[in-house]
Tab-separated table of C-alpha atoms in Angstrom:
chain	number	residue	atom	x	y	z
A	977	MET	CA	2.283	13.747	-18.124
A	978	LEU	CA	2.065	12.053	-21.803
A	979	LYS	CA	4.301	14.731	-23.121
A	980	ALA	CA	6.744	13.913	-20.590
A	981	GLY	CA	6.402	10.147	-21.444
A	982	ARG	CA	7.199	10.470	-24.842
A	983	THR	CA	10.670	12.563	-23.914
A	984	VAL	CA	11.464	9.782	-21.543
A	985	SER	CA	10.831	7.128	-24.299
A	986	ASP	CA	12.707	9.040	-26.688
A	987	SER	CA	15.645	8.366	-24.689
A	988	GLY	CA	15.280	4.956	-25.147
A	989	LEU	CA	13.745	3.570	-21.982
A	990	ALA	CA	9.453	3.077	-21.804
A	991	ALA	CA	7.774	5.930	-20.316
A	992	PHE	CA	5.456	3.809	-18.103
A	993	SER	CA	5.338	0.300	-16.487
A	994	VAL	CA	1.538	-0.760	-16.144
A	995	ALA	CA	0.729	-3.584	-14.263
A	996	GLY	CA	-2.262	-4.664	-16.391
A	997	GLN	CA	-2.354	-8.200	-14.982
A	998	ASP	CA	-3.608	-6.795	-11.795
A	999	GLY	CA	-6.820	-5.383	-12.714
A	1000	TRP	CA	-7.105	-3.410	-9.532
A	1001	THR	CA	-3.870	-0.990	-10.678
A	1002	LEU	CA	-6.384	0.000	-13.821
A	1003	THR	CA	-9.381	0.856	-11.953
A	1004	ASP	CA	-6.815	3.475	-10.143
A	1005	TRP	CA	-5.876	4.674	-13.659
A	1006	PHE	CA	-9.405	5.127	-14.390
A	1007	GLU	CA	-10.509	6.642	-11.141
A	1008	ASN	CA	-7.797	9.358	-11.313
A	1009	VAL	CA	-8.584	10.251	-14.778
A	1010	TYR	CA	-12.336	10.331	-14.135
A	1011	LEU	CA	-12.412	12.504	-10.688
A	1012	SER	CA	-10.291	15.023	-12.575
A	1013	GLN	CA	-12.108	15.007	-15.736
A	1014	ALA	CA	-15.718	14.519	-14.623
A	1015	GLY	CA	-15.389	16.159	-11.337
A	1016	PRO	CA	-16.267	14.653	-7.694
A	1017	GLU	CA	-19.979	15.109	-7.914
A	1018	LYS	CA	-20.279	12.904	-10.646
A	1019	TYR	CA	-17.291	10.613	-8.939
A	1020	ASP	CA	-19.671	10.441	-6.034
A	1021	ALA	CA	-22.759	9.324	-8.179
A	1022	LEU	CA	-20.844	6.923	-10.347
A	1023	ALA	CA	-19.235	5.331	-7.007
A	1024	ALA	CA	-22.954	4.895	-5.750
A	1025	HIS	CA	-24.144	3.551	-8.912
A	1026	GLU	CA	-26.621	6.990	-8.797
A	1027	LEU	CA	-25.230	7.477	-12.389
A	1028	LYS	CA	-24.811	4.483	-15.121
A	1029	TRP	CA	-21.512	3.749	-16.401
A	1030	THR	CA	-22.887	4.325	-19.846
A	1031	ASP	CA	-22.780	8.171	-19.276
A	1032	ALA	CA	-20.744	10.308	-21.536
A	1033	SER	CA	-18.408	11.011	-18.916
A	1034	VAL	CA	-17.306	7.612	-18.484
A	1035	VAL	CA	-16.756	7.280	-22.298
A	1036	GLU	CA	-14.800	10.414	-21.971
A	1037	ALA	CA	-12.601	9.174	-19.366
A	1038	LEU	CA	-12.011	5.642	-21.142
A	1039	THR	CA	-11.375	7.569	-24.396
A	1040	THR	CA	-8.605	9.737	-22.534
A	1041	LEU	CA	-7.118	6.577	-20.563
A	1042	GLY	CA	-7.282	4.772	-24.144
A	1043	LYS	CA	-4.896	7.439	-25.563
A	1044	LEU	CA	-2.002	6.302	-22.995
A	1045	PHE	CA	-2.815	2.534	-23.451
A	1046	LYS	CA	-2.696	2.226	-27.275
A	1047	ASP	CA	0.638	4.185	-27.423
A	1048	LYS	CA	3.133	1.498	-27.629
A	1049	GLN	CA	5.777	4.274	-27.394
A	1050	LEU	CA	4.793	4.719	-23.728
A	1051	ILE	CA	4.437	1.426	-22.073
A	1052	ALA	CA	7.033	-1.025	-21.193
A	1053	GLY	CA	6.266	-4.078	-23.445
A	1054	GLY	CA	3.311	-2.643	-25.022
A	1055	GLN	CA	-0.089	-3.760	-24.412
A	1056	LYS	CA	0.926	-7.532	-24.109
A	1057	GLY	CA	3.780	-6.699	-22.074
A	1058	ALA	CA	1.579	-4.671	-19.437
A	1059	LEU	CA	-0.908	-7.886	-19.094
A	1060	THR	CA	1.783	-10.073	-17.982
A	1061	THR	CA	3.192	-7.459	-15.247
A	1062	ASP	CA	1.940	-7.758	-11.874
A	1063	PHE	CA	2.097	-4.996	-9.590
A	1064	PRO	CA	5.288	-5.576	-7.574
A	1065	GLY	CA	6.764	-6.422	-11.260
A	1066	SER	CA	5.844	-3.169	-12.329
A	1067	VAL	CA	7.706	-1.335	-9.763
A	1068	GLU	CA	10.627	-3.721	-10.590
A	1069	LYS	CA	10.558	-2.528	-14.160
A	1070	VAL	CA	11.353	1.125	-12.866
A	1071	PHE	CA	13.472	1.001	-9.708
A	1072	GLY	CA	14.772	-2.762	-10.022
A	1073	PRO	CA	18.286	-3.556	-11.147
A	1074	GLU	CA	17.592	-3.575	-15.087
A	1075	PRO	CA	15.164	-0.584	-15.626
A	1076	GLU	CA	12.789	-0.925	-18.426
A	1077	ALA	CA	10.621	2.114	-17.810
A	1078	GLY	CA	10.976	5.714	-16.132
A	1079	MET	CA	7.692	5.930	-14.195
A	1080	VAL	CA	5.209	3.552	-12.520
A	1081	TYR	CA	1.798	5.009	-11.314
A	1082	GLU	CA	0.376	3.766	-7.963
A	1083	GLY	CA	0.045	4.666	-4.371
A	1084	ASP	CA	2.782	5.778	-1.794
A	1085	PHE	CA	3.409	2.300	-1.006
A	1086	VAL	CA	5.501	2.159	-4.186
A	1087	ALA	CA	8.312	3.933	-2.322
A	1088	GLY	CA	8.114	0.937	0.405
A	1089	VAL	CA	8.829	-1.808	-2.331
A	1090	ALA	CA	11.416	0.591	-4.182
A	1091	LYS	CA	13.066	1.127	-0.882
A	1092	ASP	CA	12.727	-2.376	0.870
A	1093	GLN	CA	13.291	-4.917	-2.045
A	1094	PHE	CA	15.544	-2.709	-4.374
A	1095	GLY	CA	17.533	-0.463	-2.080
A	1096	ARG	CA	16.722	2.668	-3.748
A	1097	LYS	CA	16.882	6.061	-1.504
A	1098	ILE	CA	13.650	7.986	-1.317
A	1099	GLY	CA	14.199	11.274	-2.720
A	1100	GLU	CA	17.432	10.839	-4.220
A	1101	ASP	CA	17.350	7.957	-6.823
A	1102	ALA	CA	13.414	7.408	-6.602
A	1103	ASN	CA	10.839	10.662	-6.536
A	1104	PHE	CA	7.238	11.187	-7.374
A	1105	PHE	CA	4.984	13.653	-8.793
A	1106	PRO	CA	1.305	14.102	-8.102
A	1107	PHE	CA	-1.539	12.844	-10.775
A	1108	PRO	CA	-1.655	16.007	-13.130
A	1109	ALA	CA	-5.050	17.649	-14.036
A	1110	VAL	CA	-6.924	16.321	-17.030
A	1111	GLY	CA	-8.179	18.698	-19.261
A	1112	ASP	CA	-9.730	21.506	-17.324
A	1113	GLY	CA	-10.373	19.585	-14.541
A	1114	GLU	CA	-8.631	19.973	-10.839
A	1115	ALA	CA	-5.658	17.585	-9.919
A	1116	PRO	CA	-7.047	14.712	-8.721
A	1117	VAL	CA	-6.585	12.940	-4.961
A	1118	VAL	CA	-7.790	9.269	-4.759
A	1119	SER	CA	-7.114	7.620	-1.508
A	1120	GLY	CA	-7.598	3.876	-0.004
A	1121	GLY	CA	-7.295	2.297	3.116
A	1122	ASP	CA	-8.052	-0.581	4.983
A	1123	ALA	CA	-10.830	-1.020	7.507
A	1124	ALA	CA	-10.502	-1.907	11.296
A	1125	VAL	CA	-13.402	-4.093	12.824
A	1126	VAL	CA	-14.225	-4.761	16.350
A	1127	LEU	CA	-16.827	-7.641	17.137
A	1128	LYS	CA	-19.362	-7.209	19.435
A	1129	ASP	CA	-18.513	-10.228	21.822
A	1130	GLY	CA	-19.846	-8.533	24.669
A	1131	LYS	CA	-16.496	-8.984	26.401
A	1132	ASN	CA	-13.887	-7.101	24.404
A	1133	THR	CA	-15.697	-4.727	22.763
A	1134	GLU	CA	-15.129	-1.795	24.863
A	1135	ALA	CA	-11.708	-2.345	25.031
A	1136	GLY	CA	-11.448	-2.904	21.112
A	1137	MET	CA	-13.107	0.783	20.552
A	1138	ALA	CA	-10.774	2.061	22.585
A	1139	LEU	CA	-7.755	1.014	20.923
A	1140	LEU	CA	-9.592	2.104	17.547
A	1141	GLU	CA	-9.888	5.406	19.265
A	1142	TYR	CA	-6.422	5.587	20.257
A	1143	LEU	CA	-5.491	4.421	16.475
A	1144	ALA	CA	-7.265	7.545	15.095
A	1145	THR	CA	-5.354	10.098	17.301
A	1146	PRO	CA	-2.274	12.065	16.115
A	1147	GLU	CA	-0.207	10.119	18.591
A	1148	ALA	CA	-0.645	6.756	17.035
A	1149	ALA	CA	-0.593	8.359	13.456
A	1150	GLU	CA	2.860	9.554	14.222
A	1151	VAL	CA	4.381	6.498	15.235
A	1152	TRP	CA	2.735	4.925	12.069
A	1153	ALA	CA	4.379	7.577	9.956
A	1154	GLU	CA	7.781	7.215	11.694
A	1155	ALA	CA	7.805	3.481	10.433
A	1156	GLY	CA	6.888	4.234	7.143
A	1157	GLY	CA	4.210	2.847	4.459
A	1158	PHE	CA	1.512	4.965	6.030
A	1159	LEU	CA	-0.226	8.510	5.183
A	1160	SER	CA	-2.445	10.039	7.867
A	1161	PRO	CA	-5.268	12.462	6.713
A	1162	ASN	CA	-5.034	13.993	10.499
A	1163	LYS	CA	-4.314	17.571	9.963
A	1164	LYS	CA	-2.524	17.389	13.635
A	1165	VAL	CA	0.062	14.671	12.791
A	1166	ASP	CA	3.217	16.569	12.863
A	1167	PRO	CA	4.947	16.341	9.166
A	1168	ALA	CA	8.228	15.689	10.598
A	1169	SER	CA	6.884	12.174	11.816
A	1170	TYR	CA	7.450	11.051	8.498
A	1171	GLY	CA	10.914	9.672	7.679
A	1172	ASP	CA	11.507	11.417	4.110
A	1173	ASP	CA	11.075	14.393	2.148
A	1174	VAL	CA	9.097	12.495	-0.539
A	1175	THR	CA	6.331	10.640	1.930
A	1176	ARG	CA	6.400	14.039	4.169
A	1177	ALA	CA	5.288	15.976	0.605
A	1178	THR	CA	2.878	13.296	-0.236
A	1179	ALA	CA	1.316	13.229	3.255
A	1180	GLU	CA	0.891	17.238	3.023
A	1181	SER	CA	-0.668	16.727	-0.170
A	1182	LEU	CA	-3.516	14.564	1.116
A	1183	VAL	CA	-4.424	16.768	4.212
A	1184	GLU	CA	-4.162	20.352	1.710
A	1185	ALA	CA	-6.608	18.487	-0.634
A	1186	GLY	CA	-9.176	18.459	2.034
A	1187	ASP	CA	-12.794	17.939	1.010
A	1188	ALA	CA	-11.429	17.549	-2.579
A	1189	VAL	CA	-10.199	13.871	-1.526
A	1190	ARG	CA	-12.108	11.052	-2.648
A	1191	PHE	CA	-11.926	7.333	-1.471
A	1192	ASP	CA	-11.040	4.310	-4.221
A	1193	MET	CA	-14.143	4.060	-6.136
A	1194	SER	CA	-13.700	0.288	-6.787
A	1195	ASP	CA	-13.300	-0.207	-3.195
A	1196	GLN	CA	-16.991	1.256	-2.758
A	1197	ALA	CA	-18.200	-0.992	-5.156
A	1198	PRO	CA	-19.644	-4.592	-4.213
A	1199	ALA	CA	-16.778	-6.921	-4.318
A	1200	ALA	CA	-18.522	-8.881	-7.700
A	1201	PHE	CA	-17.987	-5.349	-9.489
A	1202	GLY	CA	-15.075	-3.865	-8.053
A	1203	GLY	CA	-12.700	-6.516	-6.419
A	1204	THR	CA	-12.522	-9.813	-7.988
A	1205	LYS	CA	-9.769	-11.158	-9.995
A	1206	GLY	CA	-11.158	-12.040	-13.596
A	1207	ALA	CA	-14.572	-10.361	-13.083
A	1208	GLY	CA	-16.396	-7.037	-13.187
A	1209	GLU	CA	-14.404	-3.940	-13.380
A	1210	TRP	CA	-10.964	-5.353	-13.273
A	1211	ALA	CA	-11.390	-7.815	-16.110
A	1212	ILE	CA	-13.483	-5.449	-18.278
A	1213	LEU	CA	-10.430	-3.007	-17.754
A	1214	GLN	CA	-8.084	-5.436	-18.767
A	1215	ASP	CA	-9.840	-6.236	-21.945
A	1216	PHE	CA	-9.867	-2.537	-22.453
A	1217	LEU	CA	-6.171	-2.181	-21.977
A	1218	ARG	CA	-5.807	-5.191	-24.561
A	1219	ASP	CA	-8.051	-3.264	-27.144
A	1220	PRO	CA	-8.953	0.395	-26.221
A	1221	SER	CA	-10.697	1.225	-29.391
A	1222	ASP	CA	-13.967	1.095	-28.522
A	1223	PRO	CA	-15.008	3.076	-25.262
A	1224	LYS	CA	-18.339	3.068	-25.765
A	1225	ALA	CA	-18.462	-0.683	-25.807
A	1226	THR	CA	-16.410	-0.820	-22.792
A	1227	ALA	CA	-18.605	1.638	-20.891
A	1228	ALA	CA	-21.659	-0.521	-21.885
A	1229	LYS	CA	-20.075	-3.887	-20.476
A	1230	LEU	CA	-19.067	-1.869	-17.006
A	1231	GLU	CA	-22.625	-0.849	-16.897
A	1232	ALA	CA	-23.658	-4.443	-17.468
A	1233	ALA	CA	-21.783	-5.671	-14.536
A	1234	ALA	CA	-22.040	-3.111	-12.432
A	1235	ALA	CA	-25.929	-3.021	-12.675
A	1236	LYS	CA	-25.861	-6.886	-11.835
A	1237	ALA	CA	-23.610	-6.610	-8.810
A	1238	TYR	CA	-25.514	-3.730	-7.131
A	1239	LYS	CA	-28.840	-5.195	-7.586
A	1240	ASP	CA	-27.336	-8.652	-6.137
């Protein structure tokens, strides 16, 4: 991927648009590198904080990620530019009217922004490729999603649960799939329900990954560590983007923040 990125940048267009202003995008970069490089077992252990962030596997993943972050040839605007780019802005830099980069890394929802805001035809002038394997590891598949909650009010609980059970069926998923902006891990969902070939291929890669799929690590962590703007993992990885020269020191900061958040 880095080699392809340098080919793109040699043409005069930066390779990647990085949304460093939004710390959550940086956690996704780390998670994909870590899952592939360290493997699913260590990924699960780190997510549960059964493995410390000072572990050598974390330092190795940060070192790998740092190779991208410090390469000014690859990132649109360099590190300073990335730190002032939010997620919508990162998509605009690739699919907007005046492109500044050839690729943006994020979830399948990028397609919705490219289509709805910038009129790009998915599969024609906007395409994707899966995050590649890192080193000798397997190609990572990290997923995310929202949670549905039913309140036990004693009045509507039964009806609410019935609705959730329906939403988990292939029939309901196919309605969502046709509307766009949604992938289902349900193997019984008809791939033809997806509105374009790119989304269909993305959905199939999720299903085919099976037990190799892992849920977003930062979303599993206490909010103080994995989900707070200007704090915890978000802020520390922004600092690392700003200066990726000391992965060990960054790992130590991550461990200190994680230890406090998991303890609280």
